Coordinates of C-alpha atoms and ligand atoms in Angstrom, one line a residue:
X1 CA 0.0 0.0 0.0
X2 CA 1.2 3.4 -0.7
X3 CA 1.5 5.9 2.3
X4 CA 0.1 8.9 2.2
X5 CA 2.6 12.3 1.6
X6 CA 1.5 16.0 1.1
X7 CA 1.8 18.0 -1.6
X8 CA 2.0 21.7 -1.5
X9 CA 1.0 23.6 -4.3
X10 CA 1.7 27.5 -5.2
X11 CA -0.6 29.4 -7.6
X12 CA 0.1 32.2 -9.0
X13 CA -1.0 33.9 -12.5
X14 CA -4.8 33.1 -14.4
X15 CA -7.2 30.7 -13.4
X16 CA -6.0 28.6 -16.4
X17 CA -3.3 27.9 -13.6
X18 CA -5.7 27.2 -11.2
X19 CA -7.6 24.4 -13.3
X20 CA -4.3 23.0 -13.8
X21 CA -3.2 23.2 -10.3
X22 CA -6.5 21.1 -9.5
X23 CA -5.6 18.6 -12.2
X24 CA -2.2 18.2 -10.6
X25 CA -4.0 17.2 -7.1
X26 CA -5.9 15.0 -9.0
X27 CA -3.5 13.5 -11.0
X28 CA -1.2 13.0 -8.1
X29 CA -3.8 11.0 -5.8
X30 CA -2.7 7.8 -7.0
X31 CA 0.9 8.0 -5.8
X32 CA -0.7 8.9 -2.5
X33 CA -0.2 12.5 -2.4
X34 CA -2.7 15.1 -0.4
X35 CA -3.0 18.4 -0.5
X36 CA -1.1 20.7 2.1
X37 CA -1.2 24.5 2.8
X38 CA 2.4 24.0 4.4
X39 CA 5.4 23.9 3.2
X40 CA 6.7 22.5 6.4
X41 CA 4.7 19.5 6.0
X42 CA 5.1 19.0 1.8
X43 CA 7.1 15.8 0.4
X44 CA 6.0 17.5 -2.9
X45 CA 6.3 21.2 -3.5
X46 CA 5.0 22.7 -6.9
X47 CA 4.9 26.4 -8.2
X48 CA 2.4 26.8 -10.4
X49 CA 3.9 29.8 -12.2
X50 CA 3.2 33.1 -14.3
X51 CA 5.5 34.8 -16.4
X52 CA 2.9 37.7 -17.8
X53 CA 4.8 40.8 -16.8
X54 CA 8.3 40.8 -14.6
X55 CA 6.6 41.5 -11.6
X56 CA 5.1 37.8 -11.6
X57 CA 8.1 36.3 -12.9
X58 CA 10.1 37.8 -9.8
X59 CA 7.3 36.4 -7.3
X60 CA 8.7 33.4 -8.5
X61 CA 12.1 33.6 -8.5
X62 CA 11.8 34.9 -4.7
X63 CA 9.7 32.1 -3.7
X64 CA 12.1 30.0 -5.1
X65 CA 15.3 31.6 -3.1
X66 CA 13.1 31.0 -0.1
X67 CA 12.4 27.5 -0.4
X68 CA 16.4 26.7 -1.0
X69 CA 17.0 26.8 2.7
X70 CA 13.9 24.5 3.4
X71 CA 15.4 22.1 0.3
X72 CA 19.0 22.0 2.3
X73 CA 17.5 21.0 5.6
X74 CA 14.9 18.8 4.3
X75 CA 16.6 16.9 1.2
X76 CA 14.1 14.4 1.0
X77 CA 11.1 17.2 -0.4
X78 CA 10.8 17.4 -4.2
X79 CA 10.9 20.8 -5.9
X80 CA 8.5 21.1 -9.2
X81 CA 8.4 24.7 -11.1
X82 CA 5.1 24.3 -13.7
X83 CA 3.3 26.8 -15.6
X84 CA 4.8 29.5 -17.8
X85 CA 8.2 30.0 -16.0
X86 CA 8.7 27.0 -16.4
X87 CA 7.7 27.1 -20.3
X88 CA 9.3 30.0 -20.9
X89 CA 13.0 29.2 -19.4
X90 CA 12.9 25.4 -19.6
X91 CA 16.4 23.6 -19.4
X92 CA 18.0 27.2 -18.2
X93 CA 16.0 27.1 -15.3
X94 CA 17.2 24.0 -14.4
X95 CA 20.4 25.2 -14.6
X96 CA 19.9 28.3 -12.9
X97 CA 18.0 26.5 -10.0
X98 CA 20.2 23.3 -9.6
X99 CA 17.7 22.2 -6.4
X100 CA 15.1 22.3 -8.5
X101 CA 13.9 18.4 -9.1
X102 CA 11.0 18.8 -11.8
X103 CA 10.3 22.0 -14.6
X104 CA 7.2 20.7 -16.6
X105 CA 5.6 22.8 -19.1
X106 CA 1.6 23.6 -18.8
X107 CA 1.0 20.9 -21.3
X108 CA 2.9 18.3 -18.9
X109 CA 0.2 18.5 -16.3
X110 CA -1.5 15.5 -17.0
X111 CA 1.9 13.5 -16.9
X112 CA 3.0 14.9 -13.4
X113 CA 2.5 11.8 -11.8
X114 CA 5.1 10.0 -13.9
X115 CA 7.6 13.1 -13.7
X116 CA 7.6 12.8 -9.6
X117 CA 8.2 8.9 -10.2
X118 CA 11.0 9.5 -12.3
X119 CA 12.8 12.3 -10.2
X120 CA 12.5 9.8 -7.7
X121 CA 14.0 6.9 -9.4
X122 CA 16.6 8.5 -11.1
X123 CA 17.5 11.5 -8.3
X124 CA 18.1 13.9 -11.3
X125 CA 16.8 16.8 -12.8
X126 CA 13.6 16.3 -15.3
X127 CA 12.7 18.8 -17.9
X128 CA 9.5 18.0 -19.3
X129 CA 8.4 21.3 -21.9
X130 CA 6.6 19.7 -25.2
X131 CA 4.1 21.6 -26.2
X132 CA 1.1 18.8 -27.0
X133 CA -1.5 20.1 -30.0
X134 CA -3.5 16.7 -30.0
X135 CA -6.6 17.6 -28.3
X136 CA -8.0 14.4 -27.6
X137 CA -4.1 13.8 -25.8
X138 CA -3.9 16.9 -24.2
X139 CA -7.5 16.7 -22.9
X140 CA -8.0 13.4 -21.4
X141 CA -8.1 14.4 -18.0
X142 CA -11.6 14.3 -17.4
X143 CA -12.9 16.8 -14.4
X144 CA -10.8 17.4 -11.6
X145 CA -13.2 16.4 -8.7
X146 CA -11.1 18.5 -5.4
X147 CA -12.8 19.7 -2.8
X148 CA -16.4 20.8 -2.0
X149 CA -17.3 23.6 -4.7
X150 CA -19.8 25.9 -5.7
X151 CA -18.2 27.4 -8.4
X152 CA -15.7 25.3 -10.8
X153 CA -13.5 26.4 -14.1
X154 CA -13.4 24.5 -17.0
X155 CA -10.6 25.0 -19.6
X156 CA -11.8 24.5 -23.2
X157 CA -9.1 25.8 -25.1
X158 CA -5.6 26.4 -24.8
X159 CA -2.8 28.5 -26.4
X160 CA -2.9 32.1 -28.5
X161 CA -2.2 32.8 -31.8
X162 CA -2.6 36.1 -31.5
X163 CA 0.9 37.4 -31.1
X164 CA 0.0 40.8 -29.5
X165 CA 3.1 42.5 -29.4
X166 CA 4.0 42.6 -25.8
X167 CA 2.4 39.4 -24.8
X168 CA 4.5 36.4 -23.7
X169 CA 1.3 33.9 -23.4
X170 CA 1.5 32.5 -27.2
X171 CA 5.1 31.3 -26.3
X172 CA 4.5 29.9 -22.8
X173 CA 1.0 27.6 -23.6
X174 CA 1.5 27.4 -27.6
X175 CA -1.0 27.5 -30.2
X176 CA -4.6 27.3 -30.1
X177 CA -6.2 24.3 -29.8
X178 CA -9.8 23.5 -28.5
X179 CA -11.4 20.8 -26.2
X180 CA -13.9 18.3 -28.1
X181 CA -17.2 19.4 -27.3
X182 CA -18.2 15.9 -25.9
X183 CA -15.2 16.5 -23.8
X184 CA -16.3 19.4 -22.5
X185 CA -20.4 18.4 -21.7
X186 CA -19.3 15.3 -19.3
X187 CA -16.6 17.3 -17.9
X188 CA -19.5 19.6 -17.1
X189 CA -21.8 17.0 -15.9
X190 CA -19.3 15.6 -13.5
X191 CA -18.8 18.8 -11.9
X192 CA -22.3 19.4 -11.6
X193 CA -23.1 15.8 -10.0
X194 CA -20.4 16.7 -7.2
X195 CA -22.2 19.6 -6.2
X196 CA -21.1 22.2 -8.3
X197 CA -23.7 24.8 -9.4
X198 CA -21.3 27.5 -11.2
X199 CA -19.2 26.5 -14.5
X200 CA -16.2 29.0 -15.7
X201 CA -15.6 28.3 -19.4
X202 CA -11.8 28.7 -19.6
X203 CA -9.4 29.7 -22.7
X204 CA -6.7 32.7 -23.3
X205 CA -9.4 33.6 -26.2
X206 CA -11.9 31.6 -25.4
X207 CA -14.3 33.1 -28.0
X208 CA -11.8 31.6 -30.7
X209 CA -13.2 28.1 -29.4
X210 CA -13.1 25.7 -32.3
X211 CA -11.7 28.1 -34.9
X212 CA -8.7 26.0 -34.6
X213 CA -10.8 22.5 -36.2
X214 CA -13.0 22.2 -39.4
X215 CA -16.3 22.0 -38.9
X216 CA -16.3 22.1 -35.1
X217 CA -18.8 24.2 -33.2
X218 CA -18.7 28.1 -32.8
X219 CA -17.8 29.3 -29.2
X220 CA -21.5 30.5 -29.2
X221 CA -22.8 26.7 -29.5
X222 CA -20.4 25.4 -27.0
X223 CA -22.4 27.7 -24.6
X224 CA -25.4 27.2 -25.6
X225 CA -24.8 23.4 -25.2
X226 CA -23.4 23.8 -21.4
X227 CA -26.1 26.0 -20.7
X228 CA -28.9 23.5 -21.2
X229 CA -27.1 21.2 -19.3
X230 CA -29.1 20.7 -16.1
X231 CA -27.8 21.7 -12.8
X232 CA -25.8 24.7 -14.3
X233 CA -27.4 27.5 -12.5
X234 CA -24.9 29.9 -13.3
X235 CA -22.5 29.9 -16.4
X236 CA -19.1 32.1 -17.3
X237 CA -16.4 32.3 -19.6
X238 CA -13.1 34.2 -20.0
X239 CA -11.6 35.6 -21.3
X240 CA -12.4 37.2 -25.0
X241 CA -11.0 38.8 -28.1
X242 CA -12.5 41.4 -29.2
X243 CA -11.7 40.9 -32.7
X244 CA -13.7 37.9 -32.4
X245 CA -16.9 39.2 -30.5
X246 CA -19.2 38.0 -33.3
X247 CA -22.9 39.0 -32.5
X248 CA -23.9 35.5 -32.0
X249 CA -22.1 35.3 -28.7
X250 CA -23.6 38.8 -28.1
X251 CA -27.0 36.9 -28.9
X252 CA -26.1 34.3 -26.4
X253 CA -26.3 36.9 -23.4
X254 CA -30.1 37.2 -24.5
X255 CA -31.0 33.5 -25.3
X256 CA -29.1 31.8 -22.5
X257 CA -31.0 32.5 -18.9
X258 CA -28.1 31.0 -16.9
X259 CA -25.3 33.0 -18.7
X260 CA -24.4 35.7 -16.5
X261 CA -24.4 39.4 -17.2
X262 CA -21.0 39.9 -17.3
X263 CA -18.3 40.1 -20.1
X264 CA -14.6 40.6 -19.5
X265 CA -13.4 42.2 -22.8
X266 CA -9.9 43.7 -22.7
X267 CA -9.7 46.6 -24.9
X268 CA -5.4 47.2 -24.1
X269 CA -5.7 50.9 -25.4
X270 CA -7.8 53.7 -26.3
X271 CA -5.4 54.5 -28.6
X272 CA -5.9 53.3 -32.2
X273 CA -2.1 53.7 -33.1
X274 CA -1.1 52.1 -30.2
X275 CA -3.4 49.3 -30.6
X276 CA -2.0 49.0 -34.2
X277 CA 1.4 48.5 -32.8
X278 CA 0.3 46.0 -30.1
X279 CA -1.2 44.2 -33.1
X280 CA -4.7 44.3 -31.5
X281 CA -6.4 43.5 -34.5
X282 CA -9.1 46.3 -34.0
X283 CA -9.5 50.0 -33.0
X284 CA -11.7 51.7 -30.3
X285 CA -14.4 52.4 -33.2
X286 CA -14.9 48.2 -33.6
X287 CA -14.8 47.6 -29.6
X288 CA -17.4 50.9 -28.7
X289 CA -19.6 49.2 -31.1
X290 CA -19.1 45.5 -29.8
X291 CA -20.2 47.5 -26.8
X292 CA -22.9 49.4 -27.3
X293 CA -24.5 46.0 -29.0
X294 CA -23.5 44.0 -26.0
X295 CA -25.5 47.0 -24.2
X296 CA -28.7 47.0 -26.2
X297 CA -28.4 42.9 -26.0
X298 CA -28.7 43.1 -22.5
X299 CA -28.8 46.2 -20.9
X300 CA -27.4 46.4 -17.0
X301 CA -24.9 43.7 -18.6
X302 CA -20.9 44.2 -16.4
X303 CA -18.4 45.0 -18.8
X304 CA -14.8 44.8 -17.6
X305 CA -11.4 45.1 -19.3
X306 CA -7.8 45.0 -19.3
X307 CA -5.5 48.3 -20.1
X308 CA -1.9 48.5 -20.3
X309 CA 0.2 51.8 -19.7
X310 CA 3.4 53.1 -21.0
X311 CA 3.9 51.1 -23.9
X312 CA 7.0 51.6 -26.1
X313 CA 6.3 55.2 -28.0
X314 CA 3.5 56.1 -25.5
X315 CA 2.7 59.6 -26.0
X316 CA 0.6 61.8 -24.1
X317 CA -1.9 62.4 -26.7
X318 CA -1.9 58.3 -26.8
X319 CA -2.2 57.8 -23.0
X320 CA -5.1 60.6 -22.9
X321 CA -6.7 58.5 -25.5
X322 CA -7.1 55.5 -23.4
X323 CA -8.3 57.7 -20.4
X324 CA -10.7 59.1 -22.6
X325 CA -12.0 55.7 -23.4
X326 CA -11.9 54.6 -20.1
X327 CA -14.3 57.8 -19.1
X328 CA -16.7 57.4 -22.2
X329 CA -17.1 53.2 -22.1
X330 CA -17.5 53.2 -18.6
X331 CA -16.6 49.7 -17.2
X332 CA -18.0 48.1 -14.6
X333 CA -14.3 47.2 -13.5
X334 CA -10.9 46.7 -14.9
X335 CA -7.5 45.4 -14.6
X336 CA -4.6 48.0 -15.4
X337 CA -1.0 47.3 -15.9
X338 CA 2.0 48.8 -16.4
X339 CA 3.8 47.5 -19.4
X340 CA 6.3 45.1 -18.8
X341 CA 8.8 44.2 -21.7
X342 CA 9.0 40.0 -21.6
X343 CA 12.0 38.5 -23.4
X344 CA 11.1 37.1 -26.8
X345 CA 8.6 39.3 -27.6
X346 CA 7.8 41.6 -30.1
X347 CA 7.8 44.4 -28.3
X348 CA 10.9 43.8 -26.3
X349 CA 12.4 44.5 -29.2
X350 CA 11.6 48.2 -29.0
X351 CA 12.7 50.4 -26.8
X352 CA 10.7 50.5 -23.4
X353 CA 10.5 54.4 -23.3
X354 CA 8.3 55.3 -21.2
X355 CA 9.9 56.3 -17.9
X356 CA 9.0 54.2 -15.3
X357 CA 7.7 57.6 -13.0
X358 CA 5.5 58.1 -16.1
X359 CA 4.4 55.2 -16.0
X360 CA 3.4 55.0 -12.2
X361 CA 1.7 58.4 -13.2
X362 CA -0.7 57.5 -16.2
X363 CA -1.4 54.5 -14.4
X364 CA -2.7 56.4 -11.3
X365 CA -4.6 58.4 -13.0
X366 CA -6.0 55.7 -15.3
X367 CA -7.0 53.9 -11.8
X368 CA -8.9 56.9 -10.8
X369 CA -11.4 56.7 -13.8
X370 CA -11.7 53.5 -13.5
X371 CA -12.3 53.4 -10.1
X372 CA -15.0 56.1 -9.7
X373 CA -17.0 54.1 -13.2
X374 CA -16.9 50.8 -10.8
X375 CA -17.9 53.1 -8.2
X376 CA -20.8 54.4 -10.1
X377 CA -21.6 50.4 -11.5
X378 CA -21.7 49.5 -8.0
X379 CA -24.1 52.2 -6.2
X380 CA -26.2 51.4 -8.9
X381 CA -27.3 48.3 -7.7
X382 CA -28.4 49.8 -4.6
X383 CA -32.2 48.8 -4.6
X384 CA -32.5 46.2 -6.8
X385 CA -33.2 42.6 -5.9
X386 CA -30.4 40.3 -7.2
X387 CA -30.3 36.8 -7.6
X388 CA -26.9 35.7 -5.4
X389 CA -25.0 32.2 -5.7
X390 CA -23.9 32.0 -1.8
X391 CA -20.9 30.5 -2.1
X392 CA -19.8 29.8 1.7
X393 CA -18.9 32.3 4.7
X394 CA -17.8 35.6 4.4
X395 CA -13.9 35.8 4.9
X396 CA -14.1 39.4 6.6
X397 CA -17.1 38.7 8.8
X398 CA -17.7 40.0 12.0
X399 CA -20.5 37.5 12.8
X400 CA -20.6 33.9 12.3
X401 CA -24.2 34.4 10.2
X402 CA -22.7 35.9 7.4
X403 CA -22.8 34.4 4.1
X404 CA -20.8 35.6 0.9
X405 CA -21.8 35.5 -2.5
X406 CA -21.6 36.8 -6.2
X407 CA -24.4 38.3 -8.4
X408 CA -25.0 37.7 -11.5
X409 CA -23.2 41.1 -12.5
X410 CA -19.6 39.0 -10.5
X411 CA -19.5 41.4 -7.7
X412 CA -19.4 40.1 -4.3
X413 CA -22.3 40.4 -2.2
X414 CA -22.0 39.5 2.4
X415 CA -25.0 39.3 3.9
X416 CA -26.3 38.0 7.0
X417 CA -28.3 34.6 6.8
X418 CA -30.7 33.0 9.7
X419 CA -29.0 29.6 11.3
X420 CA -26.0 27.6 9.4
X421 CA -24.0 29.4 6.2
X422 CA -23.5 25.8 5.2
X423 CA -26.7 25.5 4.8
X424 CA -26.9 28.2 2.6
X425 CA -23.9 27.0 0.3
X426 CA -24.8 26.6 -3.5
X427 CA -28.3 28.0 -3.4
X428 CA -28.9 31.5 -5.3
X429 CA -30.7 33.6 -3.4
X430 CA -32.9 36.9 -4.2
X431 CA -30.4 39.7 -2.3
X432 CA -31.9 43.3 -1.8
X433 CA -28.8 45.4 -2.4
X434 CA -28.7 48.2 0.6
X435 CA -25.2 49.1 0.3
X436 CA -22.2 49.2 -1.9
X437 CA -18.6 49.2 -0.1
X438 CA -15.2 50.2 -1.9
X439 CA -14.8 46.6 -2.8
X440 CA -18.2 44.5 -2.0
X441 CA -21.9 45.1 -1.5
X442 CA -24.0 44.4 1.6
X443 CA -27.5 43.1 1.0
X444 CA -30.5 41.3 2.6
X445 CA -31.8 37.8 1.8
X446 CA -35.5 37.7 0.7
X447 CA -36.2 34.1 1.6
Ligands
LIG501 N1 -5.8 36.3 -23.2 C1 -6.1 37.4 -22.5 C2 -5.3 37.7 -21.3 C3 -3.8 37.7 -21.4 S1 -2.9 38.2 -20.0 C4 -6.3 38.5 -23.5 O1 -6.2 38.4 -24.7 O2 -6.6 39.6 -23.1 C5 -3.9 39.2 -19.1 C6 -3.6 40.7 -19.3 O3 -2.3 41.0 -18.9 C7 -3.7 41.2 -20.7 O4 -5.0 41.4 -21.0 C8 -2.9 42.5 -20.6 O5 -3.6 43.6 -20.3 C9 -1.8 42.2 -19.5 N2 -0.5 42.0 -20.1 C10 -0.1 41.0 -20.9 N3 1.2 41.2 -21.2 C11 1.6 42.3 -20.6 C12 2.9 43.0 -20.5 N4 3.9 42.6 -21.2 N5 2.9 44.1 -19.7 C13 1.8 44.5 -19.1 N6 0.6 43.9 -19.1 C14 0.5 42.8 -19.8
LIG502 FE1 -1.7 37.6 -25.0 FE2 -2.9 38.8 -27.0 FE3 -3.0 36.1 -26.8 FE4 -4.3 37.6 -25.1 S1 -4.7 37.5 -27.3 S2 -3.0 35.9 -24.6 S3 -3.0 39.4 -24.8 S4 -1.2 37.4 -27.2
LIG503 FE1 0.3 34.0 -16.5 FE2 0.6 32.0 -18.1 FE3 -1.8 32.7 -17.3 S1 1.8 33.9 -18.2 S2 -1.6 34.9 -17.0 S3 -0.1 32.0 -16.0 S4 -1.3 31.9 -19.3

């Protein structure tokens, strides 16, 4: 009988990396491996890594200079690096990191379990980095069953061809290739049968679904297909091109009653030069009017987005641009960055002129539009009834009553609930909004 050992795994990066990390618990349960939060405990631990702008990268390499004491005093614990890193630096990681046992590449995740075994059999390094393009291969892993959840991801296609400029994702997960839809419906189901009541759709353009097969279906019947699947109350996706936001996904946010009003559509710039030299594929004329439709498709409908700053050639007039568009599209939220040359890119190759003072500058300012539109997006749910998926107790409570949730819309909603949260877990729940805090809303159940 195999004893039982603990692994200890370290996320960091997209919830891509999260599905895998799940996989890897899964994966690793027959060589008797459990989860862990410690490293103190680990026989196994993995970093589960991001290389989309240095700051993540460094995260990485720190974590790493940490764990070399722990290695020396316990020389017994296997060291993995996964994930983009890994990807990205391959054999010169191991060579740069000689205590580290195992670099596997995101497409390696479903062989981790043979990788431990042979670091343990040989006692040497093991670099495992092929990129895999057979979907049927690549995707055989079936759901990854961890835990008691409400609200589960579900990766249905992997890589980018997209080559934006600065981007360092179509070199760390390879090219696009898509999950069978069969695949991707009992994956569903199994989720769903354990409990779960929220499905993620998962891909780095996840609205290029399929494009990458003849003859296979369009991203917009993929989710019509896991919508009518029963049990999903509550169905996502991330995240989107808007090159590719054909108006029969848009359609989909009117068909589909358990899609969710919200869309996460990364616009980069406001700037049309700029966006020409990221190689966006578009200009702020296309993605207003993918807007406005997404807005007359379903009106009240979250729309969030990605911006980067200070990318090479930035002017002011091209900076004010993007503020501009941040002001007039007004997004529910967004995620904003400060460019971050990565080696092998495109735009590496240029000069990264922007001072890094102007940089922290537009960016601060950038964050103030944004903030006060999310601001505005929030207080106006103050009033209305939402429907809420409780999805266990809230982190920052107070009192033991008080149950967390998301609405429809993806913010987070606390509220306090008569008798057990647990009881509460997975239901949705008409919530009376009554408040909205910097980052949450307060409500009151109506059942
Ligand atoms: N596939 C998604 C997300 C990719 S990474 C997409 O196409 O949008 C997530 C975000 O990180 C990007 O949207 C972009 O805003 C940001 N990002 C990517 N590379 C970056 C870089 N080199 N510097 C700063 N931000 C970057
Ligand atoms: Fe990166 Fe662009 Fe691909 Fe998104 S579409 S992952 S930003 S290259
Ligand atoms: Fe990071 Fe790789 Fe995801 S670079 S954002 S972990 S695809």
């Amino acid at each position: 009988m195999i004893g039982v050992r603990k692994v200890r795994i370290h996320t960091f990066g997209c919830q891509m990396n999260v599905y895998d990390s799940e996989h890897m618990l899964c994966n690793l349960a027959p060589l008797g491996f459990q989860s862990t939060l410690s490293d103190e405990d680990a026989d196994l631990i993995i970093l589960n890594t991001c290389s989309v702008r240095e700051k993540a990268a460094a995260k990485v390499f720190s974590l790493l200079g940490r764990l070399k004491r722990h290695k020396r005093s316990r020389p017994g614990v296997l060291l993995a690096v996964a994930g983009c890193v890994a990807q990205q630096e391959q054999e010169e990681l191991a060579r740069r990191v000689p205590y580290v046992d195992i670099v596997l590449g995101p497409d390696q995740v479903p062989s981790i379990a043979e990788l431990v075994e042979q670091a343990e059999r040989t006692g040497g390094q093991v670099v495992a980095t092929r990129f895999l393009s057979d979907p049927d291969g690549l995707f055989s892993q079936g759901a990854a069953l961890v835990g008691n959840r409400v609200s589960a991801f579900v990766t249905v296609m992997k890589g980018c061809n997209q080559f934006c400029s600065y981007c360092i994702v179509p070199y760390t997960r390879g090219r696009e290739s898509s999950k069978p839809a069969d695949a991707v419906e009992s994956e569903v189901r199994a989720l769903v049968d354990s409990g779960v009541r929220e499905i993620f759709l998962l891909g780095q353009n996840v609205n290029r679904y399929g494009m990458d097969r003849e003859g296979w279906p369009r991203f917009s019947d993929l989710l019509r297909r896991v919508s009518a699947i029963e049990g999903v109350a509550r169905l996502r996706f991330t995240t989107s091109h808007p090159a590719d936001c054909t108006d029969d996904l848009v359609c989909c946010f009117a068909e589909l009653p358990n899609l969710a009003p919200y869309f996460h559509l990364p616009l980069q710039s406001g700037s049309d030069s700029v966006l020409a030299r990221m190689n966006r594929r578009y200009d702020l004329n296309h993605y207003r009017g993918r807007i406005e439709r997404l807005r007359a498709i379903c009106p009240g409908i979250h729309l969030s987005t990605d911006l980067i700053v200070g990318f090479p050639g930035e002017t002011d007039e091209e900076f004010e641009a993007t503020l501009r568009a941040a002001r007039d599209l007004e997004f529910g939220s967004a995620f904003s960055f400060k460019y971050s040359p990565r080696p092998g890119t495109k735009a590496a190759l240029l000069a990264d002129d922007v001072p890094d003072a102007v940089k922290a500058e537009r960016l601060e300012k950038l964050q103030a539009v944004l903030y006060s539109g999310m601001a505005r997006a929030m207080g106006a749910h103050v009033g209305r009834i939402e429907p809420v998926l409780v999805e266990g107790s809230s982190v920052r409570s107070t009192s033991p009553g008080q149950a967390t949730g998301r609405t429809g819309t993806n913010y987070v909603v606390n509220f306090d609930v008569p008798g057990s949260v647990e009881e509460w877990r997975g239901r949705m729940v008409p919530v009376r909004i009554t408040a909205a805090l910097p980052h949450s809303l307060a409500g009151e159940p109506l059942t």
